[in-house]
Structures are given as C-alpha cells and as structure tokens.
XYZ file of N, CA and C in Angstrom:
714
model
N -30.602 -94.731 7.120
C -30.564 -94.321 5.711
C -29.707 -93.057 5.583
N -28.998 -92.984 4.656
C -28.061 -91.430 4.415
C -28.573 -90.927 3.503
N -28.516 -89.764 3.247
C -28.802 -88.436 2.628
C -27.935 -87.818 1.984
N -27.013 -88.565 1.169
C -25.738 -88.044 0.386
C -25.818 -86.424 -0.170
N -26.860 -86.009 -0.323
C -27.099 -84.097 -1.166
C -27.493 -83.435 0.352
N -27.781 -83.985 1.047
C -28.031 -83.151 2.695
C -26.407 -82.642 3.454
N -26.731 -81.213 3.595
C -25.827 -81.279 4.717
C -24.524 -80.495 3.938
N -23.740 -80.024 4.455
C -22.241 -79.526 4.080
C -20.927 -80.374 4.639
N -19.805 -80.216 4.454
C -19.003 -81.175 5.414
C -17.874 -79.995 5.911
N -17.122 -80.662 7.132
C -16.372 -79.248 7.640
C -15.123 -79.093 6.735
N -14.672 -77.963 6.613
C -13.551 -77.305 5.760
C -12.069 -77.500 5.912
N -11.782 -78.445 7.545
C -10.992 -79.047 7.544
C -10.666 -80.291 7.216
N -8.706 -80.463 6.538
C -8.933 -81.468 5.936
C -8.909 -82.972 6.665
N -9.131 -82.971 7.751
C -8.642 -83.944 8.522
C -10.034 -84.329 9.013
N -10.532 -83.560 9.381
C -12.402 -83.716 10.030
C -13.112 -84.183 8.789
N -13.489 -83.216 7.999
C -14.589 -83.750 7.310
C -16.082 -84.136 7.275
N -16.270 -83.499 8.688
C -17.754 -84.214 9.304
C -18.854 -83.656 8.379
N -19.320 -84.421 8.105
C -20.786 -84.184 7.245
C -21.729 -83.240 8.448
N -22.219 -81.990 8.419
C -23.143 -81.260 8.834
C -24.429 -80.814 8.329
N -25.381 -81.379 9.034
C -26.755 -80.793 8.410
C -26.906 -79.602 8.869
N -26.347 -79.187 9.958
C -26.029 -77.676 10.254
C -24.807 -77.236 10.191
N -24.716 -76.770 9.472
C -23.123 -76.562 9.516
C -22.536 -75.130 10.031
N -21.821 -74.720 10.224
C -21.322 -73.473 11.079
C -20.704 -72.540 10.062
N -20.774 -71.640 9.425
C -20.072 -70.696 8.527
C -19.508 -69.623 9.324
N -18.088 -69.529 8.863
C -17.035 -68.724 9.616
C -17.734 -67.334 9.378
N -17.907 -66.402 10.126
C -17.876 -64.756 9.697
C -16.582 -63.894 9.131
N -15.563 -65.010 9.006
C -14.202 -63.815 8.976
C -13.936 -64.466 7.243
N -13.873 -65.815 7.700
C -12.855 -66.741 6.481
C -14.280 -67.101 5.213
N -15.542 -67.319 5.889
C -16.499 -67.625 5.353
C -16.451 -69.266 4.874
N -16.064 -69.748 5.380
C -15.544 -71.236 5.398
C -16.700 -71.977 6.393
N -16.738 -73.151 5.576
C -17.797 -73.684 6.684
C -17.099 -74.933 7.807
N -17.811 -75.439 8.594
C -17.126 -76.145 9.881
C -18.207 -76.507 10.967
N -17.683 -77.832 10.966
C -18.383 -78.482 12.294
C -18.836 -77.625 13.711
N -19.295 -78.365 14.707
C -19.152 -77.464 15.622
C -18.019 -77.742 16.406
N -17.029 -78.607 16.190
C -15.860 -78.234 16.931
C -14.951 -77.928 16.638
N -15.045 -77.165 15.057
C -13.387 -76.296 14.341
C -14.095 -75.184 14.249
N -15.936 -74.432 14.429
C -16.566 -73.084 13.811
C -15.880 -72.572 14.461
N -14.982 -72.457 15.796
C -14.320 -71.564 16.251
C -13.324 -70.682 15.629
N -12.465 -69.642 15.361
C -11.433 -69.022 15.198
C -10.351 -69.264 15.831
N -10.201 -69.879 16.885
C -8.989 -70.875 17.220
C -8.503 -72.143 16.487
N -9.584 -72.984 16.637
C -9.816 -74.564 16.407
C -9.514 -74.709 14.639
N -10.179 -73.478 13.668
C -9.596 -73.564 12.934
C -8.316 -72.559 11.702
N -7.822 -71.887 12.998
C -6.673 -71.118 12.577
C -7.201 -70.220 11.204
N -8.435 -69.609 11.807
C -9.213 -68.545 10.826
C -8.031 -67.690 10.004
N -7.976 -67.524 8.315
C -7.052 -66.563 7.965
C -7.534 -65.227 7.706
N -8.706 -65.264 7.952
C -9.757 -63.974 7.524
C -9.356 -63.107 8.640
N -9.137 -63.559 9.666
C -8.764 -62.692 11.004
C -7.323 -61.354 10.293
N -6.510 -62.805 9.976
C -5.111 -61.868 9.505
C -5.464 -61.043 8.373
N -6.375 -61.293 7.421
C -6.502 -60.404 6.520
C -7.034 -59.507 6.722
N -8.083 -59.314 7.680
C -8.827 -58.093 7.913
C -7.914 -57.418 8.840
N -6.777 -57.622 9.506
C -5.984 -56.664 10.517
C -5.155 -55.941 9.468
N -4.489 -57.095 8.737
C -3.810 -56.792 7.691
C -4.089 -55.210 6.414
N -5.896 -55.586 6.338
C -6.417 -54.642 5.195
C -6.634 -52.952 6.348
N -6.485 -53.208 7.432
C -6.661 -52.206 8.651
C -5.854 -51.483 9.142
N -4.221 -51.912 8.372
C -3.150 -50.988 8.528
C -3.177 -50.164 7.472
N -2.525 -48.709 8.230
C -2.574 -47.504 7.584
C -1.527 -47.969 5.941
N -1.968 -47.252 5.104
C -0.546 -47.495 3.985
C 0.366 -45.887 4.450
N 1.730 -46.264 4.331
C 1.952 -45.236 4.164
C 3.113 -44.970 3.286
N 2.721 -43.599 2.597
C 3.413 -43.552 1.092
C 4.759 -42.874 1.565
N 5.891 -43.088 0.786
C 7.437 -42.804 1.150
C 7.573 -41.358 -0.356
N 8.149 -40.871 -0.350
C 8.411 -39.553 -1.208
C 9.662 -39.399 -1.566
N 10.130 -39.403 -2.679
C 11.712 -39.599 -2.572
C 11.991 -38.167 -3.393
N 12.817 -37.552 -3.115
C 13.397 -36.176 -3.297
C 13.802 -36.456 -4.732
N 12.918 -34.979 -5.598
C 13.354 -35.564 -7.119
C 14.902 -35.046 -7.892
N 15.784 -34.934 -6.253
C 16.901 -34.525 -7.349
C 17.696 -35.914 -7.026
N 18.430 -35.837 -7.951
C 19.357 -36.701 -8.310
C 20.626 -37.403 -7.830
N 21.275 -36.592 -6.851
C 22.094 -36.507 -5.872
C 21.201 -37.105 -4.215
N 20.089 -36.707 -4.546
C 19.878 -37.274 -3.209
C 18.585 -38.182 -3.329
N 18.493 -39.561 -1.619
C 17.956 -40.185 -1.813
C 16.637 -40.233 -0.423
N 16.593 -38.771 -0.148
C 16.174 -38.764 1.383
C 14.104 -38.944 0.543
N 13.752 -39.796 1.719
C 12.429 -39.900 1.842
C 11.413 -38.948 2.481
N 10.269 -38.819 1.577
C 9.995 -38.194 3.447
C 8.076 -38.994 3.251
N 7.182 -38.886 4.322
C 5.838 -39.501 4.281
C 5.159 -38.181 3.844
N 5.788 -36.633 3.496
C 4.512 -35.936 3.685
C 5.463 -34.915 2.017
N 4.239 -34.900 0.866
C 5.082 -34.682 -0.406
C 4.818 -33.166 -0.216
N 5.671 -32.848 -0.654
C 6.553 -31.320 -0.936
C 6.516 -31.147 -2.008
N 5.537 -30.405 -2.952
C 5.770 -30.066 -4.439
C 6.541 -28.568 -4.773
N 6.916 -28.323 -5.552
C 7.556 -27.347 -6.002
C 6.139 -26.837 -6.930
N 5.755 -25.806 -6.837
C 4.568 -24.770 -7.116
C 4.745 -24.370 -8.463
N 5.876 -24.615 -8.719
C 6.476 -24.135 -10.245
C 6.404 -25.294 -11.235
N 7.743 -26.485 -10.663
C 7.254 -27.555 -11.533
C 7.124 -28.745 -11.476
N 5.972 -28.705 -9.893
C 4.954 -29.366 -9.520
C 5.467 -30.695 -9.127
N 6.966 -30.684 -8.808
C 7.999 -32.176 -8.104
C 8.183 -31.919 -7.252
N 8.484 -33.101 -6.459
C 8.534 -33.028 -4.942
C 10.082 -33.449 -4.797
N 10.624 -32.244 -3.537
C 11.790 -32.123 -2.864
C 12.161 -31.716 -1.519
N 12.848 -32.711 -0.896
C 13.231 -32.183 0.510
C 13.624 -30.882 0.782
N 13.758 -30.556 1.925
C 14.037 -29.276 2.773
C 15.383 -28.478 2.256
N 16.352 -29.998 2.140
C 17.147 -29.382 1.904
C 17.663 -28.870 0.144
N 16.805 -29.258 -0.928
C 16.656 -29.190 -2.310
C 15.380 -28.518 -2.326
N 14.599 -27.655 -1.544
C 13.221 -27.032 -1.566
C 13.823 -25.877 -2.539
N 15.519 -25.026 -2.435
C 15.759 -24.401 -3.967
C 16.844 -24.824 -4.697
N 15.460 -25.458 -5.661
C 16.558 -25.754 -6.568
C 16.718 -24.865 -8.099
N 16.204 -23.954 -7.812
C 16.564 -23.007 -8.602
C 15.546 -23.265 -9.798
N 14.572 -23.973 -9.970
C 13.344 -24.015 -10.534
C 12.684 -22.784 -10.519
N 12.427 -21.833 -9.438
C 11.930 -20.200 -9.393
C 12.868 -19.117 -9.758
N 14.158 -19.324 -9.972
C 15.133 -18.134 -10.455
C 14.575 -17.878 -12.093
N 14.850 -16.435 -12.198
C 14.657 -15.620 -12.993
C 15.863 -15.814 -14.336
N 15.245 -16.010 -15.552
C 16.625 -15.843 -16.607
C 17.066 -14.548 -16.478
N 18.010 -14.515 -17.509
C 18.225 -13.044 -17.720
C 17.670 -12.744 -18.325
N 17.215 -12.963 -19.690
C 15.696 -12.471 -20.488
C 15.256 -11.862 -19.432
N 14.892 -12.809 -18.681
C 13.204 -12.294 -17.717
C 14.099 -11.418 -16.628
N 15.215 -11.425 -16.302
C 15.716 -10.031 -15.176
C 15.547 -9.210 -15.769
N 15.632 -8.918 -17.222
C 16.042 -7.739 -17.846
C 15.075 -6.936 -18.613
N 14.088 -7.662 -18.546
C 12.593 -7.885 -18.646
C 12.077 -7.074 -17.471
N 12.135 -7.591 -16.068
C 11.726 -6.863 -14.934
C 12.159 -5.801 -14.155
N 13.453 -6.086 -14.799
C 14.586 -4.521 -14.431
C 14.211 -3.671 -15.385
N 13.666 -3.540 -16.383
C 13.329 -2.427 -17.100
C 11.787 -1.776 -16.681
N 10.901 -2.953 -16.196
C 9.438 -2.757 -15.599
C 10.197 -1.916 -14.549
N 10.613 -2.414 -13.672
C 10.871 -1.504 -12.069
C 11.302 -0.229 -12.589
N 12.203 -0.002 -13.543
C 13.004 1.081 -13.744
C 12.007 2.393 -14.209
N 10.982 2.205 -15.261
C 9.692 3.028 -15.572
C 8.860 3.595 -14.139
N 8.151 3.102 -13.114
C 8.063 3.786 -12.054
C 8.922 4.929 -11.431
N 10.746 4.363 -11.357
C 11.581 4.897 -10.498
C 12.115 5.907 -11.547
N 12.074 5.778 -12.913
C 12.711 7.120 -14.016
C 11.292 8.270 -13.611
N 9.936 7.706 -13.303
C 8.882 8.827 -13.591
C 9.144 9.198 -11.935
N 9.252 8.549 -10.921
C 9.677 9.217 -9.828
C 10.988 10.516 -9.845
N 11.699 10.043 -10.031
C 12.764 10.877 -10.479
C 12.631 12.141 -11.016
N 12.118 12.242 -12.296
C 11.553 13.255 -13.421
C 10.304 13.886 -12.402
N 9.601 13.442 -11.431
C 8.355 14.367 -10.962
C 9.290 14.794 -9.820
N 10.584 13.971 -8.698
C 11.203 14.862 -7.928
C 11.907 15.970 -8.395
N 12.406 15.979 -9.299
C 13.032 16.963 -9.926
C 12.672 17.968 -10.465
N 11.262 17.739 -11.029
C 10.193 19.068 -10.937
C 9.618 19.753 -9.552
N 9.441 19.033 -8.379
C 8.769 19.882 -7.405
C 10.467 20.461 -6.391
N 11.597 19.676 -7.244
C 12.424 20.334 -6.165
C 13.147 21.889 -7.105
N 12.353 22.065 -8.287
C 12.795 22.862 -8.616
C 11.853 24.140 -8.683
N 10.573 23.605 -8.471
C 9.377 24.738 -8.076
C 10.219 25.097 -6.315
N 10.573 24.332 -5.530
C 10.778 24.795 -4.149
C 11.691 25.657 -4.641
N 12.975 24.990 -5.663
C 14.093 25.980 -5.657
C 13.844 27.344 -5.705
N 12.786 27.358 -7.168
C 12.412 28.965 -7.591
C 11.472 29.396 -6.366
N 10.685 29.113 -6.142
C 10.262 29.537 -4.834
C 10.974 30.516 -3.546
N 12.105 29.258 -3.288
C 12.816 30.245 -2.220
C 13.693 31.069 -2.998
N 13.965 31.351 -4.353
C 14.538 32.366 -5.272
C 14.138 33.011 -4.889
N 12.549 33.149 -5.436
C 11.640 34.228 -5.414
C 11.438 35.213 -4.034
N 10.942 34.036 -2.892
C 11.129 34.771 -1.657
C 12.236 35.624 -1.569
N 13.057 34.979 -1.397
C 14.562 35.883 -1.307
C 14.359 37.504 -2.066
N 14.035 37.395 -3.305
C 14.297 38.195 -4.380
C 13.628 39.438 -3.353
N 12.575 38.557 -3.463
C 10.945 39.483 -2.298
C 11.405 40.325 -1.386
N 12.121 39.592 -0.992
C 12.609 40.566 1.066
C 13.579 41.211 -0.076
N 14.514 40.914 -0.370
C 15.548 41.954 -1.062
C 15.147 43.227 -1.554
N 13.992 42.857 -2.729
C 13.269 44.119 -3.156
C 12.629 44.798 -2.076
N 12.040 44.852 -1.221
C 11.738 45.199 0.123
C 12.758 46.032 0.766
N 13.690 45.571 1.041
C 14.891 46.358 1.186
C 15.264 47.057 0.590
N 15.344 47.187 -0.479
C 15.726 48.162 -1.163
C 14.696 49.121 -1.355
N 13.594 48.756 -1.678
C 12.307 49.491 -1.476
C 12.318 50.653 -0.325
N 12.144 50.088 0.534
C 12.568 50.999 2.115
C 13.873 51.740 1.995
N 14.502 51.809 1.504
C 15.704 51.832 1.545
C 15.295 53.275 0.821
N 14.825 53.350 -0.151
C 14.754 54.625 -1.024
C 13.149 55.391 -0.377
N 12.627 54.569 0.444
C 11.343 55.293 0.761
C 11.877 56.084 1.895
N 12.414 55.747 2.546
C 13.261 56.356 3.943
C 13.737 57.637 3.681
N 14.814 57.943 2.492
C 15.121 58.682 1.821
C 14.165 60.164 1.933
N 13.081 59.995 0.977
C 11.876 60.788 0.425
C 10.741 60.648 1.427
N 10.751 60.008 2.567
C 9.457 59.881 3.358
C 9.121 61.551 3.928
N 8.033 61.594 4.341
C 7.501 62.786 5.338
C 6.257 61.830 6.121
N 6.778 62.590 7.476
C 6.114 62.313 8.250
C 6.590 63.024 9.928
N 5.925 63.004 10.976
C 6.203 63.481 12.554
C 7.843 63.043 12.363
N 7.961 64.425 12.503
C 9.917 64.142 13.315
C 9.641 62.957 14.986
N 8.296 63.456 15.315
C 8.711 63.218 16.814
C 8.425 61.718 17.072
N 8.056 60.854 15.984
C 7.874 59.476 16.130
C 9.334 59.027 16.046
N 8.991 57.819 17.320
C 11.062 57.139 17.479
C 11.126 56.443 16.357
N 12.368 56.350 15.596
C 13.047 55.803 14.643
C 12.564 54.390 14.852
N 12.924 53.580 16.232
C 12.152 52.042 15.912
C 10.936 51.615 16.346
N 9.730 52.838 16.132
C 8.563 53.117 15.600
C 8.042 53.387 14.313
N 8.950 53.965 13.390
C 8.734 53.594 12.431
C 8.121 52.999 10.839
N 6.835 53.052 10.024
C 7.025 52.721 9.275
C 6.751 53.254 8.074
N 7.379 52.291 6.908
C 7.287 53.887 5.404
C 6.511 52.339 4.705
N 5.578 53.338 4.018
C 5.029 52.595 2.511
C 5.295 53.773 1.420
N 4.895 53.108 0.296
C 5.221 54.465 -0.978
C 3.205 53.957 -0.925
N 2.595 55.042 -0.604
C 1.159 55.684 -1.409
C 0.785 55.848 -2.486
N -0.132 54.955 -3.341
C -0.508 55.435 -4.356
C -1.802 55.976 -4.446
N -2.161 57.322 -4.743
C -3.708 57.882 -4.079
C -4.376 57.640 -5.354
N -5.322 57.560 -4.885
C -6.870 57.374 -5.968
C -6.872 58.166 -7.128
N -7.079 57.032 -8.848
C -7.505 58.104 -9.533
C -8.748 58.508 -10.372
N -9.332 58.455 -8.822
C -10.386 58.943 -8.919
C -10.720 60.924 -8.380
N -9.909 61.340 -7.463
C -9.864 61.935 -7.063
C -8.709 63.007 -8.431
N -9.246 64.587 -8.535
C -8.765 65.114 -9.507
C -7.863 66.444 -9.062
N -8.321 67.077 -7.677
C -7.884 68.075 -6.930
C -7.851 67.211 -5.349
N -6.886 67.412 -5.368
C -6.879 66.981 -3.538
C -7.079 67.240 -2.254
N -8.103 68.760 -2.915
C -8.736 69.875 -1.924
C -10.336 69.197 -2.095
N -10.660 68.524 -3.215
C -12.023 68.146 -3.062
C -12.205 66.183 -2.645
N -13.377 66.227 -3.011
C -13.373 64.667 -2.139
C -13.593 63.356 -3.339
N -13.850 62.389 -3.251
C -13.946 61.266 -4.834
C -15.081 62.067 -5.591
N -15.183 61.591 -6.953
C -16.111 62.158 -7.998
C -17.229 61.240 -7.340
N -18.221 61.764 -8.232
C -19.353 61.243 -8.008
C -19.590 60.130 -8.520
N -20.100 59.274 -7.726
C -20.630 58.082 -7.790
C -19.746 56.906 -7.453
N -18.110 57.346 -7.135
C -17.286 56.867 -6.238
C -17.513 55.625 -5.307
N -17.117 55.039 -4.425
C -17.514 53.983 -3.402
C -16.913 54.372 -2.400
N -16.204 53.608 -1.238
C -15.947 54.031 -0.010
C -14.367 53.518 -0.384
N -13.787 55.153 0.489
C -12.098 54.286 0.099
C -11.369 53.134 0.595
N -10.425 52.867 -0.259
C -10.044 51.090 0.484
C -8.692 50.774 0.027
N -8.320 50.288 0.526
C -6.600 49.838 0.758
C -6.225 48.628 -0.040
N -5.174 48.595 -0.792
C -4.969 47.226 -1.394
C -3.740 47.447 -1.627
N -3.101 45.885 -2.707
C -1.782 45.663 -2.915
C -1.707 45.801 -4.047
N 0.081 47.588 -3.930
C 0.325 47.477 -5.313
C 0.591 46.582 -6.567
N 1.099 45.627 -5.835
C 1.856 44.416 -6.257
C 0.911 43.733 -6.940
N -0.292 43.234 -6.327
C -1.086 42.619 -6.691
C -2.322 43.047 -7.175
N -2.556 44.283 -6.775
C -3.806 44.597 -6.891
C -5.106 44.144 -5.861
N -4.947 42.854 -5.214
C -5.728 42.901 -3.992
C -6.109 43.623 -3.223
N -7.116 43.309 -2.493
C -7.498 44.212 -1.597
C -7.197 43.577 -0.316
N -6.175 44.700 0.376
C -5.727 44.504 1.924
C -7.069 44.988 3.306
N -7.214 46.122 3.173
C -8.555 46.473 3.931
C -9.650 47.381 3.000
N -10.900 46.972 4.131
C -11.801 47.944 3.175
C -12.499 49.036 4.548
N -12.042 48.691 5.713
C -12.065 49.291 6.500
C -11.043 50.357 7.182
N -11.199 51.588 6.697
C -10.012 52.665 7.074
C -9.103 53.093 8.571
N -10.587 52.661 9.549
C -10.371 52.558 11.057
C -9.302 51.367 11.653
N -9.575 50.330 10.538
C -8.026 49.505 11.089
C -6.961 49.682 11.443
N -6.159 49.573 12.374
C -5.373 50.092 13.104
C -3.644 48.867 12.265
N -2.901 49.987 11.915
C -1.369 49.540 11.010
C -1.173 48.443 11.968
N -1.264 48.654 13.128
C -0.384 47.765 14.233
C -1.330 45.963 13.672
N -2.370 46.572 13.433
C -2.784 45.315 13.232
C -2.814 44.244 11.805
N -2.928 44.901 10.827
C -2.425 44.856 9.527
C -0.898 44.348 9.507
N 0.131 45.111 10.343
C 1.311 44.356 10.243
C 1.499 43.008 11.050
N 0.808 43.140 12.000
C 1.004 41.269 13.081
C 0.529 40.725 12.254
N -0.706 40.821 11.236
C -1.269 39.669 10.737
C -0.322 39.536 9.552
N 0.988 40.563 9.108
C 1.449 40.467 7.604
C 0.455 40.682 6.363
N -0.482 41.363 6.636
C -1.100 41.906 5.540
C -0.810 43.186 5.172
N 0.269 43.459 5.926
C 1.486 44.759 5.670
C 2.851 44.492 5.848
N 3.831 44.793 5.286
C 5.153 44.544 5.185
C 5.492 46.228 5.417
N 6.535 46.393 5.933
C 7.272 47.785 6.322
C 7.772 47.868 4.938
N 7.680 48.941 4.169
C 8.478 49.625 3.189
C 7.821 48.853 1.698
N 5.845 48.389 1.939
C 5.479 48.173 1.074
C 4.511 49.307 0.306
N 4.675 49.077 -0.700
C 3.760 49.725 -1.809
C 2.308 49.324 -1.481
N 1.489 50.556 -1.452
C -0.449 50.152 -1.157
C -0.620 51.150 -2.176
N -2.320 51.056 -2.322
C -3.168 51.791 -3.389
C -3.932 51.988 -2.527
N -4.522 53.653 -2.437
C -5.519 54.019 -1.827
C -6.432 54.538 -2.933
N -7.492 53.658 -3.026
C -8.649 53.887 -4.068
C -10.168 53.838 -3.696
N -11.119 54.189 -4.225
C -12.260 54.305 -3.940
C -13.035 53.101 -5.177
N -13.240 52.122 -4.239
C -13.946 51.124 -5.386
C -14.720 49.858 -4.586
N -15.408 49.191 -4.878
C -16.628 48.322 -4.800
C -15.957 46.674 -5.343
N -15.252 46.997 -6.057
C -14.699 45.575 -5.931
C -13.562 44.997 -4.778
N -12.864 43.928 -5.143
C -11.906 43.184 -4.085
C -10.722 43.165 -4.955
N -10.930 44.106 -5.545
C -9.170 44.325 -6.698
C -9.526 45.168 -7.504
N -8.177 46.230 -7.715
C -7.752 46.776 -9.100
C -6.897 46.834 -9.878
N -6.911 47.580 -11.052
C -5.747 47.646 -11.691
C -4.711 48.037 -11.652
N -3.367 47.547 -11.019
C -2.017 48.301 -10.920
C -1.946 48.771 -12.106
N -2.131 48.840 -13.307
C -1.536 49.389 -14.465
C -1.704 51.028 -14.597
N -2.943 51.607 -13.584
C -3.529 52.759 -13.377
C -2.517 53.650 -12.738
N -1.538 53.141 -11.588
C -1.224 53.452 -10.735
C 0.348 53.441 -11.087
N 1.087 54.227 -11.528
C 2.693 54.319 -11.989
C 3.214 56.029 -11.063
C-alpha cells in the first residue's frame, strides 16, 4: 500500500526518491535521500555562499580631486571639509587663510607685539635715565670732593691716599659747641644728607667699615644729629 502525503522526496532532479526520512542539508537546507545528503553528491551551493558571505568587503576611496584617480582602502578626510584625499592632494588648500581672515589675524598678532614694544620702550628708558642718573651721581661726587678738598681740615700727617673728606652737617640741636645736646636729646647718629636716612646709629663704627660696605662714598655729605628716629629732615640742614 503507498502513502502518497508520507515522506519528502530528494531535491535532486534526476533521483527523486520518496523519503520517509529524509536528510536535510545544513548548508543549502534542501532535502535528499541518503545518497545525494552529502555535500559532494549533491554539489551543495550553501557551501559557496557561506565562504562567499565570509570574505572581508573591502571599500576603495577615490581622491576627491578632480585631476586625480588614485584609490586608496583607508579614507583620509580633510578636517575642514570633511572629503577624502590622497597624500599627494592632502593640501589642497581647503585650510589656507583668505585675506579677509590674514588681515584679520595680522592685526590680532600685531596688538600683543605693538603693547610689547610700547612696554620695551618704557623699561629701556627707565634703564636709560637710570644710568643718566648714576653718572650724574659719581660726577656730582666729584665735584663735591673736589671743593671739599679745597676747605677740608684735618692731620697734615695722614698720607694723601689715606685720605677721606665728607662736608659735616652738625646737629641742630646743639646751640654752643662748648656744651653738649639740649635736653631731652637722644643719642647722636649719622645719616644721609641726600636722603635723610640713617647711615649709623652707632658712633664706634669704624669709616673703614662704612666705606667697604658703601654706606659711605669719599667726598659725601652726612648729618650728625641727635634723634630716635631712622631719618630726618634735610631741609634743617643748609
């Protein structure tokens, strides 16, 4: 007796065998006897398609200028406007500057380098007056000495390059120079005519030492006064 709804038949067209078991391909999904279920026997195409779907793709890039037709597998965009170009079109002048925009950024740069300028030109003209001033300094000095030398008193018997003259200005505090400071006076003390600072407040200091350190200049002006502060008034002292 046959069973015409039983069974599958094989997928080739030449066989045909009616199967109550029938064999289903894993690749092609095709069904088949048992002597085509093989992947030989029936020249499976599922094989080729799955090797086929298993190759890499790989994408080609074609250089977006116009003149040229070079490929490449790995894309190169331009950061600016975001197209891709070979090595040798990597400038294509997509990042150059208009002149608007040079003239634009040449005026930005130029504001730093005008205020550079304008502040060198102020501290090279504080140095200038500066070493004016010095200069002026030792000059007046010289000349200073120059007229103190003149009018000095002091030991004949000290050697000439032993030496040194200040002009004295004595205390006016003191009213006769036979008696000693008024009362209520402080301890006497040494300073700069010039400035009015105070050079020593200790009398026992020895010149030799006052001049190594330059807190004396040969042929400078001092104030010998009796006072409690760390300065007075040159205006006292003419």
């Amino acid at each position: 007796m046959e069973f015409p709804d039983l069974g599958e038949r094989c997928s080739i067209q030449d066989c045909k065998q009616l199967n109550f078991l029938p064999f289903v391909c894993n690749h092609c999904h095709n069904i088949f006897c048992k002597e085509h279920f093989h992947i030989a026997t029936h020249k499976c195409t599922g094989i080729q398609d799955n090797v086929a779907s298993t190759k890499p793709k790989i994408s080609s890039y074609v250089c977006f200028d116009e003149s040229c037709k070079e490929t490449s597998p790995i894309e190169m965009l331009c950061v600016k406007c975001q197209k891709h170009f070979c090595l040798q079109h990597r400038y294509h002048g997509c990042l150059e500057y208009s002149n608007e925009e040079k003239t634009t950024k040449l005026k930005k740069w130029q504001i730093p380098k005008k205020q550079f300028a304008e502040a060198k030109a102020i501290v090279d003209q504080e140095i200038t007056d500066t070493l004016n001033k010095s200069k002026n300094t030792a000059l007046a000095n010289k000349i200073r000495l120059m007229r103190i030398k003149g009018s000095a008193v002091g030991h004949k018997n000290v050697p000439m390059n032993e030496r040194c003259y200040f002009l004295v200005y004595p205390s006016t505090k003191i009213s006769n120079t036979n008696i000693g400071p008024s009362k209520g006076a402080s301890r006497l003390q040494l300073f700069h005519h010039a400035t009015g600072a105070l050079i020593c407040n200790e009398m026992d200091t020895l010149l030799t030492k006052l001049l190594g350190n330059s807190e004396l200049v040969d042929g400078q002006s001092v104030i010998l006064e009796y006072s409690d502060g760390m300065s007075v008034d040159t205006s006292l002292y003419k």
